[in-house]
PDB file of C-alpha atoms in Angstrom:
ATOM      1  CA  MET A 209     -91.559 280.319 -57.445  1.00 47.00           C
ATOM      2  CA  ALA A 210     -91.349 281.967 -54.047  1.00 48.00           C
ATOM      3  CA  ASP A 211     -93.127 285.083 -55.295  1.00 79.00           C
ATOM      4  CA  ILE A 212     -96.254 283.257 -56.557  1.00 85.00           C
ATOM      5  CA  LEU A 213     -96.749 281.416 -53.251  1.00 85.00           C
ATOM      6  CA  GLU A 214     -95.447 284.246 -51.086  1.00 85.00           C
ATOM      7  CA  GLY A 215     -97.827 285.569 -48.461  1.00 84.00           C
ATOM      8  CA  LEU A 216    -100.325 282.727 -48.908  1.00 83.00           C
ATOM      9  CA  ASN A 217    -101.569 280.820 -45.880  1.00 86.00           C
ATOM     10  CA  GLU A 218    -101.564 277.025 -45.769  1.00 85.00           C
ATOM     11  CA  ALA A 219    -105.091 276.614 -47.187  1.00 83.00           C
ATOM     12  CA  GLN A 220    -104.498 279.131 -49.987  1.00 85.00           C
ATOM     13  CA  ARG A 221    -101.188 277.496 -50.852  1.00 88.00           C
ATOM     14  CA  GLU A 222    -102.899 274.113 -51.068  1.00 88.00           C
ATOM     15  CA  ALA A 223    -105.571 275.551 -53.383  1.00 86.00           C
ATOM     16  CA  VAL A 224    -102.987 277.200 -55.641  1.00 90.00           C
ATOM     17  CA  THR A 225    -100.778 274.134 -56.055  1.00 90.00           C
ATOM     18  CA  ALA A 226    -103.538 271.514 -56.433  1.00 86.00           C
ATOM     19  CA  THR A 227    -103.916 271.568 -60.200  1.00 86.00           C
ATOM     20  CA  GLU A 228    -105.413 268.286 -61.405  1.00 89.00           C
ATOM     21  CA  GLY A 229    -108.950 266.943 -61.244  1.00 91.00           C
ATOM     22  CA  ILE A 230    -112.042 268.476 -59.728  1.00 89.00           C
ATOM     23  CA  ILE A 231    -111.420 270.758 -56.755  1.00 86.00           C
ATOM     24  CA  ARG A 232    -113.956 272.655 -54.686  1.00 87.00           C
ATOM     25  CA  VAL A 233    -112.858 275.448 -52.392  1.00 85.00           C
ATOM     26  CA  ILE A 234    -115.296 276.906 -49.874  1.00 84.00           C
ATOM     27  CA  ALA A 235    -114.109 280.404 -49.079  1.00 78.00           C
ATOM     28  CA  GLY A 236    -115.929 282.972 -46.969  1.00 75.00           C
ATOM     29  CA  ALA A 237    -115.829 286.737 -47.463  1.00 71.00           C
ATOM     30  CA  GLY A 238    -112.380 288.234 -46.998  1.00 72.00           C
ATOM     31  CA  SER A 239    -110.561 284.886 -47.162  1.00 73.00           C
ATOM     32  CA  GLY A 240    -108.472 285.981 -50.158  1.00 75.00           C
ATOM     33  CA  LYS A 241    -110.116 283.818 -52.801  1.00 78.00           C
ATOM     34  CA  THR A 242    -109.439 286.273 -55.644  1.00 80.00           C
ATOM     35  CA  ARG A 243    -105.803 286.223 -54.627  1.00 81.00           C
ATOM     36  CA  ALA A 244    -105.820 282.419 -54.602  1.00 84.00           C
ATOM     37  CA  LEU A 245    -107.490 282.264 -58.048  1.00 87.00           C
ATOM     38  CA  SER A 246    -105.052 284.667 -59.663  1.00 88.00           C
ATOM     39  CA  ARG A 247    -102.021 283.017 -58.026  1.00 90.00           C
ATOM     40  CA  ARG A 248    -103.267 279.632 -59.196  1.00 92.00           C
ATOM     41  CA  PHE A 249    -103.525 280.922 -62.770  1.00 92.00           C
ATOM     42  CA  ALA A 250     -99.960 282.262 -62.542  1.00 92.00           C
ATOM     43  CA  TYR A 251     -98.781 278.972 -60.995  1.00 93.00           C
ATOM     44  CA  LEU A 252    -100.254 276.988 -63.905  1.00 94.00           C
ATOM     45  CA  VAL A 253     -98.525 279.290 -66.410  1.00 93.00           C
ATOM     46  CA  ASN A 254     -95.159 279.875 -64.727  1.00 90.00           C
ATOM     47  CA  GLU A 255     -94.631 276.553 -62.963  1.00 91.00           C
ATOM     48  CA  ILE A 256     -96.596 273.936 -64.924  1.00 92.00           C
ATOM     49  CA  GLY A 257     -95.970 275.576 -68.310  1.00 93.00           C
ATOM     50  CA  ILE A 258     -99.611 275.846 -69.400  1.00 94.00           C
ATOM     51  CA  LEU A 259    -100.311 278.486 -72.057  1.00 92.00           C
ATOM     52  CA  PRO A 260    -102.693 281.236 -70.848  1.00 92.00           C
ATOM     53  CA  GLY A 261    -104.898 280.498 -73.889  1.00 93.00           C
ATOM     54  CA  ASN A 262    -105.565 277.011 -72.465  1.00 96.00           C
ATOM     55  CA  ILE A 263    -107.053 278.345 -69.226  1.00 95.00           C
ATOM     56  CA  LEU A 264    -110.597 279.609 -68.689  1.00 96.00           C
ATOM     57  CA  CYS A 265    -111.286 281.649 -65.583  1.00 94.00           C
ATOM     58  CA  VAL A 266    -114.930 282.644 -65.064  1.00 93.00           C
ATOM     59  CA  THR A 267    -115.852 285.511 -62.742  1.00 90.00           C
ATOM     60  CA  PHE A 268    -119.289 286.967 -62.077  1.00 87.00           C
ATOM     61  CA  THR A 269    -118.892 290.573 -63.197  1.00 89.00           C
ATOM     62  CA  ASN A 270    -116.877 292.402 -65.843  1.00 90.00           C
ATOM     63  CA  LYS A 271    -115.337 294.454 -63.055  1.00 91.00           C
ATOM     64  CA  SER A 272    -113.944 291.388 -61.283  1.00 88.00           C
ATOM     65  CA  ALA A 273    -112.758 289.958 -64.634  1.00 91.00           C
ATOM     66  CA  ASN A 274    -110.795 293.165 -65.298  1.00 91.00           C
ATOM     67  CA  GLU A 275    -109.305 293.076 -61.796  1.00 89.00           C
ATOM     68  CA  MET A 276    -108.345 289.434 -62.264  1.00 89.00           C
ATOM     69  CA  ARG A 277    -106.691 290.165 -65.635  1.00 90.00           C
ATOM     70  CA  GLN A 278    -104.632 292.948 -64.063  1.00 91.00           C
ATOM     71  CA  ARG A 279    -103.519 290.748 -61.152  1.00 89.00           C
ATOM     72  CA  ILE A 280    -102.546 287.891 -63.438  1.00 88.00           C
ATOM     73  CA  HIS A 281    -100.697 290.199 -65.805  1.00 89.00           C
ATOM     74  CA  ASN A 282     -98.729 291.530 -62.820  1.00 89.00           C
ATOM     75  CA  LEU A 283     -97.859 287.976 -61.751  1.00 87.00           C
ATOM     76  CA  THR A 284     -96.975 286.477 -65.153  1.00 85.00           C
ATOM     77  CA  GLY A 285     -95.806 289.580 -66.977  1.00 84.00           C
ATOM     78  CA  ASP A 286     -97.642 288.135 -69.969  1.00 76.00           C
ATOM     79  CA  ASN A 287    -100.066 290.291 -71.955  1.00 75.00           C
ATOM     80  CA  ASP A 288    -101.969 287.174 -72.928  1.00 76.00           C
ATOM     81  CA  THR A 289    -104.225 286.466 -69.962  1.00 76.00           C
ATOM     82  CA  GLY A 290    -106.150 283.642 -71.602  1.00 81.00           C
ATOM     83  CA  TYR A 291    -109.901 283.568 -71.179  1.00 92.00           C
ATOM     84  CA  ILE A 292    -110.705 285.575 -68.065  1.00 93.00           C
ATOM     85  CA  ASN A 293    -114.319 286.491 -68.421  1.00 93.00           C
ATOM     86  CA  THR A 294    -117.919 286.227 -67.297  1.00 94.00           C
ATOM     87  CA  PHE A 295    -119.916 283.282 -68.670  1.00 94.00           C
ATOM     88  CA  HIS A 296    -121.625 285.692 -71.094  1.00 95.00           C
ATOM     89  CA  GLY A 297    -118.343 287.253 -72.183  1.00 95.00           C
ATOM     90  CA  PHE A 298    -116.851 283.826 -72.806  1.00 96.00           C
ATOM     91  CA  CYS A 299    -119.893 282.822 -74.887  1.00 97.00           C
ATOM     92  CA  VAL A 300    -119.403 285.956 -77.016  1.00 97.00           C
ATOM     93  CA  THR A 301    -115.848 284.718 -77.703  1.00 96.00           C
ATOM     94  CA  VAL A 302    -117.093 281.248 -78.687  1.00 97.00           C
ATOM     95  CA  LEU A 303    -119.799 282.688 -80.937  1.00 97.00           C
ATOM     96  CA  GLN A 304    -117.421 285.146 -82.612  1.00 96.00           C
ATOM     97  CA  GLU A 305    -115.410 282.108 -83.634  1.00 96.00           C
ATOM     98  CA  ASP A 306    -118.218 279.637 -84.349  1.00 97.00           C
ATOM     99  CA  SER A 307    -121.529 281.450 -84.936  1.00 96.00           C
ATOM    100  CA  HIS A 308    -121.421 280.172 -88.549  1.00 96.00           C
ATOM    101  CA  ALA A 309    -122.700 276.886 -87.072  1.00 97.00           C
ATOM    102  CA  VAL A 310    -126.075 278.610 -86.518  1.00 95.00           C
ATOM    103  CA  GLN A 311    -125.880 280.758 -89.696  1.00 94.00           C
ATOM    104  CA  TYR A 312    -125.112 283.921 -87.748  1.00 96.00           C
ATOM    105  CA  PRO A 313    -122.322 286.291 -88.849  1.00 96.00           C
ATOM    106  CA  LYS A 314    -119.233 286.840 -86.690  1.00 94.00           C
ATOM    107  CA  SER A 315    -120.375 290.435 -86.309  1.00 93.00           C
ATOM    108  CA  PHE A 316    -123.656 289.629 -84.497  1.00 96.00           C
ATOM    109  CA  LEU A 317    -124.920 292.255 -82.045  1.00 96.00           C
ATOM    110  CA  VAL A 318    -124.958 291.802 -78.284  1.00 97.00           C
ATOM    111  CA  LEU A 319    -128.131 293.593 -77.198  1.00 97.00           C
ATOM    112  CA  ASP A 320    -128.399 295.837 -74.156  1.00 95.00           C
ATOM    113  CA  ASN A 321    -131.578 297.270 -72.608  1.00 96.00           C
ATOM    114  CA  SER A 322    -131.663 300.303 -74.895  1.00 96.00           C
ATOM    115  CA  ASP A 323    -131.503 298.040 -77.969  1.00 97.00           C
ATOM    116  CA  ILE A 324    -134.296 295.887 -76.551  1.00 98.00           C
ATOM    117  CA  ASP A 325    -136.435 298.985 -75.826  1.00 98.00           C
ATOM    118  CA  ALA A 326    -135.917 300.175 -79.429  1.00 98.00           C
ATOM    119  CA  MET A 327    -137.228 296.812 -80.650  1.00 98.00           C
ATOM    120  CA  LEU A 328    -140.190 296.938 -78.257  1.00 98.00           C
ATOM    121  CA  LYS A 329    -141.059 300.410 -79.570  1.00 98.00           C
ATOM    122  CA  ILE A 330    -141.321 299.013 -83.132  1.00 98.00           C
ATOM    123  CA  ILE A 331    -143.486 296.088 -81.964  1.00 98.00           C
ATOM    124  CA  TYR A 332    -145.825 298.320 -79.926  1.00 98.00           C
ATOM    125  CA  GLU A 333    -146.270 300.699 -82.872  1.00 97.00           C
ATOM    126  CA  GLU A 334    -146.848 297.886 -85.379  1.00 97.00           C
ATOM    127  CA  ARG A 335    -149.396 296.084 -83.246  1.00 97.00           C
ATOM    128  CA  GLY A 336    -151.073 299.002 -81.491  1.00 96.00           C
ATOM    129  CA  LEU A 337    -149.890 298.158 -77.969  1.00 97.00           C
ATOM    130  CA  THR A 338    -149.431 300.925 -75.413  1.00 95.00           C
ATOM    131  CA  LEU A 339    -147.488 301.207 -72.166  1.00 95.00           C
ATOM    132  CA  ARG A 340    -150.832 300.631 -70.436  1.00 95.00           C
ATOM    133  CA  ASP A 341    -150.709 297.095 -71.840  1.00 94.00           C
ATOM    134  CA  MET A 342    -147.199 296.639 -70.451  1.00 95.00           C
ATOM    135  CA  THR A 343    -144.293 298.977 -69.695  1.00 96.00           C
ATOM    136  CA  PHE A 344    -140.989 298.309 -71.461  1.00 97.00           C
ATOM    137  CA  SER A 345    -139.353 297.387 -68.192  1.00 96.00           C
ATOM    138  CA  LYS A 346    -142.123 294.834 -67.458  1.00 97.00           C
ATOM    139  CA  ALA A 347    -141.865 293.525 -71.015  1.00 98.00           C
ATOM    140  CA  ARG A 348    -138.092 293.011 -70.653  1.00 97.00           C
ATOM    141  CA  ASP A 349    -138.628 291.121 -67.397  1.00 96.00           C
ATOM    142  CA  MET A 350    -141.362 289.029 -68.968  1.00 97.00           C
ATOM    143  CA  ILE A 351    -139.134 288.131 -71.947  1.00 97.00           C
ATOM    144  CA  GLU A 352    -136.364 287.077 -69.573  1.00 95.00           C
ATOM    145  CA  ILE A 353    -138.691 284.915 -67.464  1.00 94.00           C
ATOM    146  CA  LEU A 354    -140.135 283.289 -70.590  1.00 96.00           C
ATOM    147  CA  LYS A 355    -136.629 282.553 -71.889  1.00 96.00           C
ATOM    148  CA  LEU A 356    -135.306 281.251 -68.592  1.00 91.00           C
ATOM    149  CA  LYS A 357    -138.300 279.404 -67.199  1.00 91.00           C
ATOM    150  CA  ARG A 358    -141.495 279.051 -69.160  1.00 94.00           C
ATOM    151  CA  ARG A 359    -140.255 278.648 -72.747  1.00 96.00           C
ATOM    152  CA  PRO A 360    -136.667 277.503 -72.378  1.00 94.00           C
ATOM    153  CA  ASP A 361    -136.634 276.025 -75.900  1.00 96.00           C
ATOM    154  CA  TYR A 362    -137.420 279.389 -77.551  1.00 97.00           C
ATOM    155  CA  TYR A 363    -133.931 279.540 -79.083  1.00 97.00           C
ATOM    156  CA  LEU A 364    -134.849 276.663 -81.428  1.00 96.00           C
ATOM    157  CA  ASP A 365    -137.384 279.005 -83.053  1.00 95.00           C
ATOM    158  CA  MET A 366    -134.657 281.618 -83.527  1.00 96.00           C
ATOM    159  CA  ILE A 367    -132.202 279.131 -84.978  1.00 96.00           C
ATOM    160  CA  THR A 368    -134.366 276.793 -87.043  1.00 95.00           C
ATOM    161  CA  MET A 369    -137.201 279.032 -88.272  1.00 95.00           C
ATOM    162  CA  SER A 370    -136.732 281.260 -91.275  1.00 96.00           C
ATOM    163  CA  LEU A 371    -137.287 284.976 -90.774  1.00 97.00           C
ATOM    164  CA  ASP A 372    -140.564 284.748 -92.730  1.00 97.00           C
ATOM    165  CA  VAL A 373    -141.955 281.927 -90.588  1.00 97.00           C
ATOM    166  CA  LEU A 374    -140.981 283.753 -87.399  1.00 97.00           C
ATOM    167  CA  TYR A 375    -142.683 286.890 -88.742  1.00 98.00           C
ATOM    168  CA  GLU A 376    -145.867 284.927 -89.436  1.00 98.00           C
ATOM    169  CA  LYS A 377    -145.790 283.515 -85.916  1.00 97.00           C
ATOM    170  CA  TYR A 378    -145.539 287.078 -84.618  1.00 98.00           C
ATOM    171  CA  LEU A 379    -148.414 288.331 -86.816  1.00 97.00           C
ATOM    172  CA  ALA A 380    -150.592 285.392 -85.752  1.00 98.00           C
ATOM    173  CA  SER A 381    -150.039 286.185 -82.048  1.00 97.00           C
ATOM    174  CA  VAL A 382    -153.050 287.540 -80.195  1.00 96.00           C
ATOM    175  CA  THR A 383    -152.177 288.083 -76.526  1.00 96.00           C
ATOM    176  CA  ALA A 384    -149.882 290.945 -75.491  1.00 96.00           C
ATOM    177  CA  GLU A 385    -147.438 288.358 -74.103  1.00 96.00           C
ATOM    178  CA  ASP A 386    -147.190 286.446 -77.391  1.00 97.00           C
ATOM    179  CA  ILE A 387    -147.109 289.564 -79.551  1.00 98.00           C
ATOM    180  CA  ILE A 388    -144.217 291.003 -77.525  1.00 98.00           C
ATOM    181  CA  PHE A 389    -142.337 287.708 -77.257  1.00 98.00           C
ATOM    182  CA  TYR A 390    -142.514 286.640 -80.909  1.00 98.00           C
ATOM    183  CA  GLY A 391    -142.132 290.212 -82.111  1.00 98.00           C
ATOM    184  CA  TYR A 392    -138.950 290.412 -80.094  1.00 98.00           C
ATOM    185  CA  LEU A 393    -137.575 287.074 -81.377  1.00 98.00           C
ATOM    186  CA  TYR A 394    -138.320 288.256 -84.916  1.00 98.00           C
ATOM    187  CA  GLN A 395    -136.594 291.603 -84.353  1.00 98.00           C
ATOM    188  CA  GLU A 396    -133.601 289.844 -82.811  1.00 98.00           C
ATOM    189  CA  LYS A 397    -133.182 287.455 -85.730  1.00 97.00           C
ATOM    190  CA  LYS A 398    -133.683 290.243 -88.270  1.00 97.00           C
ATOM    191  CA  CYS A 399    -130.636 292.175 -87.043  1.00 96.00           C
ATOM    192  CA  PHE A 400    -128.612 289.123 -85.889  1.00 97.00           C
ATOM    193  CA  GLY A 401    -128.942 290.356 -82.317  1.00 97.00           C
ATOM    194  CA  LEU A 402    -128.463 288.188 -79.221  1.00 98.00           C
ATOM    195  CA  ASP A 403    -129.317 289.133 -75.654  1.00 97.00           C
ATOM    196  CA  TYR A 404    -127.637 287.761 -72.515  1.00 94.00           C
ATOM    197  CA  ASN A 405    -129.893 284.712 -72.334  1.00 94.00           C
ATOM    198  CA  ASP A 406    -129.303 283.842 -75.985  1.00 97.00           C
ATOM    199  CA  LEU A 407    -125.512 283.910 -75.670  1.00 97.00           C
ATOM    200  CA  ILE A 408    -125.399 280.854 -73.416  1.00 96.00           C
ATOM    201  CA  LYS A 409    -128.308 279.055 -75.134  1.00 97.00           C
ATOM    202  CA  PHE A 410    -126.735 279.459 -78.587  1.00 98.00           C
ATOM    203  CA  THR A 411    -123.310 278.360 -77.349  1.00 98.00           C
ATOM    204  CA  LEU A 412    -124.763 275.236 -75.720  1.00 97.00           C
ATOM    205  CA  TYR A 413    -126.817 274.473 -78.820  1.00 97.00           C
ATOM    206  CA  ILE A 414    -123.682 274.619 -81.002  1.00 98.00           C
ATOM    207  CA  PHE A 415    -121.786 272.375 -78.565  1.00 97.00           C
ATOM    208  CA  ARG A 416    -124.631 269.853 -78.531  1.00 96.00           C
ATOM    209  CA  GLN A 417    -125.119 269.828 -82.298  1.00 97.00           C
ATOM    210  CA  ASN A 418    -121.529 270.034 -83.461  1.00 97.00           C
ATOM    211  CA  GLU A 419    -119.103 267.551 -82.005  1.00 97.00           C
ATOM    212  CA  GLU A 420    -116.126 269.005 -83.861  1.00 98.00           C
ATOM    213  CA  ILE A 421    -116.608 272.484 -82.403  1.00 98.00           C
ATOM    214  CA  ARG A 422    -117.350 271.083 -78.944  1.00 98.00           C
ATOM    215  CA  LEU A 423    -114.186 268.984 -78.926  1.00 98.00           C
ATOM    216  CA  LYS A 424    -112.099 271.899 -80.164  1.00 98.00           C
ATOM    217  CA  TRP A 425    -113.123 274.023 -77.160  1.00 98.00           C
ATOM    218  CA  GLN A 426    -112.964 271.124 -74.697  1.00 97.00           C
ATOM    219  CA  LYS A 427    -109.403 270.306 -75.772  1.00 97.00           C
ATOM    220  CA  ARG A 428    -108.376 273.964 -75.798  1.00 97.00           C
ATOM    221  CA  LEU A 429    -109.527 274.589 -72.214  1.00 97.00           C
ATOM    222  CA  GLU A 430    -107.175 272.411 -70.196  1.00 96.00           C
ATOM    223  CA  TYR A 431    -107.968 274.137 -66.902  1.00 95.00           C
ATOM    224  CA  ILE A 432    -111.221 275.794 -65.871  1.00 95.00           C
ATOM    225  CA  MET A 433    -111.662 277.948 -62.788  1.00 94.00           C
ATOM    226  CA  ILE A 434    -114.959 279.416 -61.600  1.00 93.00           C
ATOM    227  CA  ASP A 435    -115.369 282.115 -58.975  1.00 90.00           C
ATOM    228  CA  GLU A 436    -118.597 282.786 -57.013  1.00 88.00           C
ATOM    229  CA  PHE A 437    -119.693 279.247 -57.836  1.00 87.00           C
ATOM    230  CA  GLN A 438    -122.679 279.545 -55.481  1.00 85.00           C
ATOM    231  CA  ASP A 439    -124.309 281.980 -57.929  1.00 85.00           C
ATOM    232  CA  ILE A 440    -124.236 279.998 -61.157  1.00 87.00           C
ATOM    233  CA  ASP A 441    -127.598 278.862 -62.489  1.00 87.00           C
ATOM    234  CA  GLY A 442    -128.629 275.629 -64.181  1.00 88.00           C
ATOM    235  CA  ILE A 443    -127.714 276.583 -67.724  1.00 91.00           C
ATOM    236  CA  GLN A 444    -124.305 277.968 -66.698  1.00 93.00           C
ATOM    237  CA  TYR A 445    -123.702 274.748 -64.791  1.00 93.00           C
ATOM    238  CA  GLU A 446    -124.542 272.778 -67.928  1.00 94.00           C
ATOM    239  CA  LEU A 447    -122.106 274.887 -69.965  1.00 95.00           C
ATOM    240  CA  MET A 448    -119.391 274.289 -67.371  1.00 94.00           C
ATOM    241  CA  GLU A 449    -120.001 270.524 -67.466  1.00 94.00           C
ATOM    242  CA  VAL A 450    -119.645 270.484 -71.235  1.00 96.00           C
ATOM    243  CA  LEU A 451    -116.486 272.595 -71.225  1.00 96.00           C
ATOM    244  CA  CYS A 452    -114.612 270.457 -68.720  1.00 94.00           C
ATOM    245  CA  GLY A 453    -115.778 267.195 -70.292  1.00 94.00           C
ATOM    246  CA  TYR A 454    -112.404 266.398 -71.868  1.00 94.00           C
ATOM    247  CA  HIS A 455    -109.580 267.357 -69.469  1.00 96.00           C
ATOM    248  CA  LYS A 456    -111.770 267.263 -66.334  1.00 94.00           C
ATOM    249  CA  ASN A 457    -109.661 269.866 -64.534  1.00 94.00           C
ATOM    250  CA  LEU A 458    -112.192 272.040 -62.763  1.00 94.00           C
ATOM    251  CA  PHE A 459    -111.563 274.355 -59.839  1.00 91.00           C
ATOM    252  CA  VAL A 460    -114.560 276.073 -58.228  1.00 91.00           C
ATOM    253  CA  VAL A 461    -114.542 278.633 -55.440  1.00 89.00           C
ATOM    254  CA  GLY A 462    -117.642 279.693 -53.581  1.00 83.00           C
ATOM    255  CA  ASP A 463    -119.372 280.440 -50.339  1.00 77.00           C
ATOM    256  CA  PRO A 464    -122.822 278.870 -49.887  1.00 68.00           C
ATOM    257  CA  ASP A 465    -123.614 281.547 -47.283  1.00 68.00           C
ATOM    258  CA  GLN A 466    -123.327 284.299 -49.881  1.00 60.00           C
ATOM    259  CA  THR A 467    -125.844 283.010 -52.412  1.00 58.00           C
ATOM    260  CA  ILE A 468    -127.835 285.982 -53.705  1.00 56.00           C
ATOM    261  CA  TYR A 469    -129.215 284.628 -56.976  1.00 53.00           C
ATOM    262  CA  THR A 470    -131.525 281.841 -55.813  1.00 53.00           C
ATOM    263  CA  TRP A 471    -134.393 283.744 -57.469  1.00 45.00           C
ATOM    264  CA  ARG A 472    -132.646 283.104 -60.796  1.00 50.00           C
ATOM    265  CA  GLY A 473    -132.191 279.425 -60.052  1.00 48.00           C
ATOM    266  CA  ALA A 474    -128.645 279.511 -58.620  1.00 45.00           C
TER     267      ALA A 474
END
C-alpha cells in the first residue's frame, strides 16, 4: 500500500483514500490532480478490490486519457484500465454495445470534419448552394450551434423519422440554414454517422428510454471520477447525473479559475 500513497501530501492522500459518496476536490494548476486521480483509481483496484471495468474515469482530451491509462497501468500492473476516456469516447463505447436501441448498427461511423465537409459538398451540389452562401467552416459551426442551443431536440428527428421523411424535410427546406441542417441530418442518418454532439445526445436518449440499459450501465459503474470538472457543459452534466444514479460514488476534480469553455455553456 505504501507505494500507492507514497509521495502524496496530506490533501492528496485524503482525496485518494476517500472512496464513498460524492466528493469534490478543488485543485489549482500544478497541484498534482492527475497524480491524485490515477492513484485513487489504483487504490480502488488494489486496496478496495474493485474491478477496473467497474470504474469510469473521464478526462477532457484523448491525450490526457492516454496519459492516465499509462499511469494507472504502471500502478496496478493490470492491462485492463477500465473506462478511462473522454465523455465522447465513453459514449462511443456505450453505443457500440447498445446502439440497437435506436436501430443503429454497432459499426456506426464517428464523423470528423472531413466527413462533414464531404456531406456538405453533396448538399451544396444538390441544392445549388455555393461557398458565397456559407463556407463549410461556417456551416459546421452553424450546425453545432443549432444542435447545442437552438434546436437541441434535433436528435429526435434522426432517431424517430424514417430516412424518406427526413429526405422530404430536407427537400422542403428553403433557407440556406434549413437546407444545410436537414441535408446534414439526412446524410448522417443515411450512412449511420454520428458527430460529437450526437454521441452524447443518443446515449442520453437510450438511457432515458430504456430502463434496462440504463440500469446495466449504472450498476456497472460503481465509481465515477471526472477531471477538469469546471469545463463540463449542461448535457455532459446530465449524463454524469444519470451514470452515478445507482451507486452515487462520484469524485470530481476541478479549478473554477481555469474555466475556458463558458462559451460552450460550461
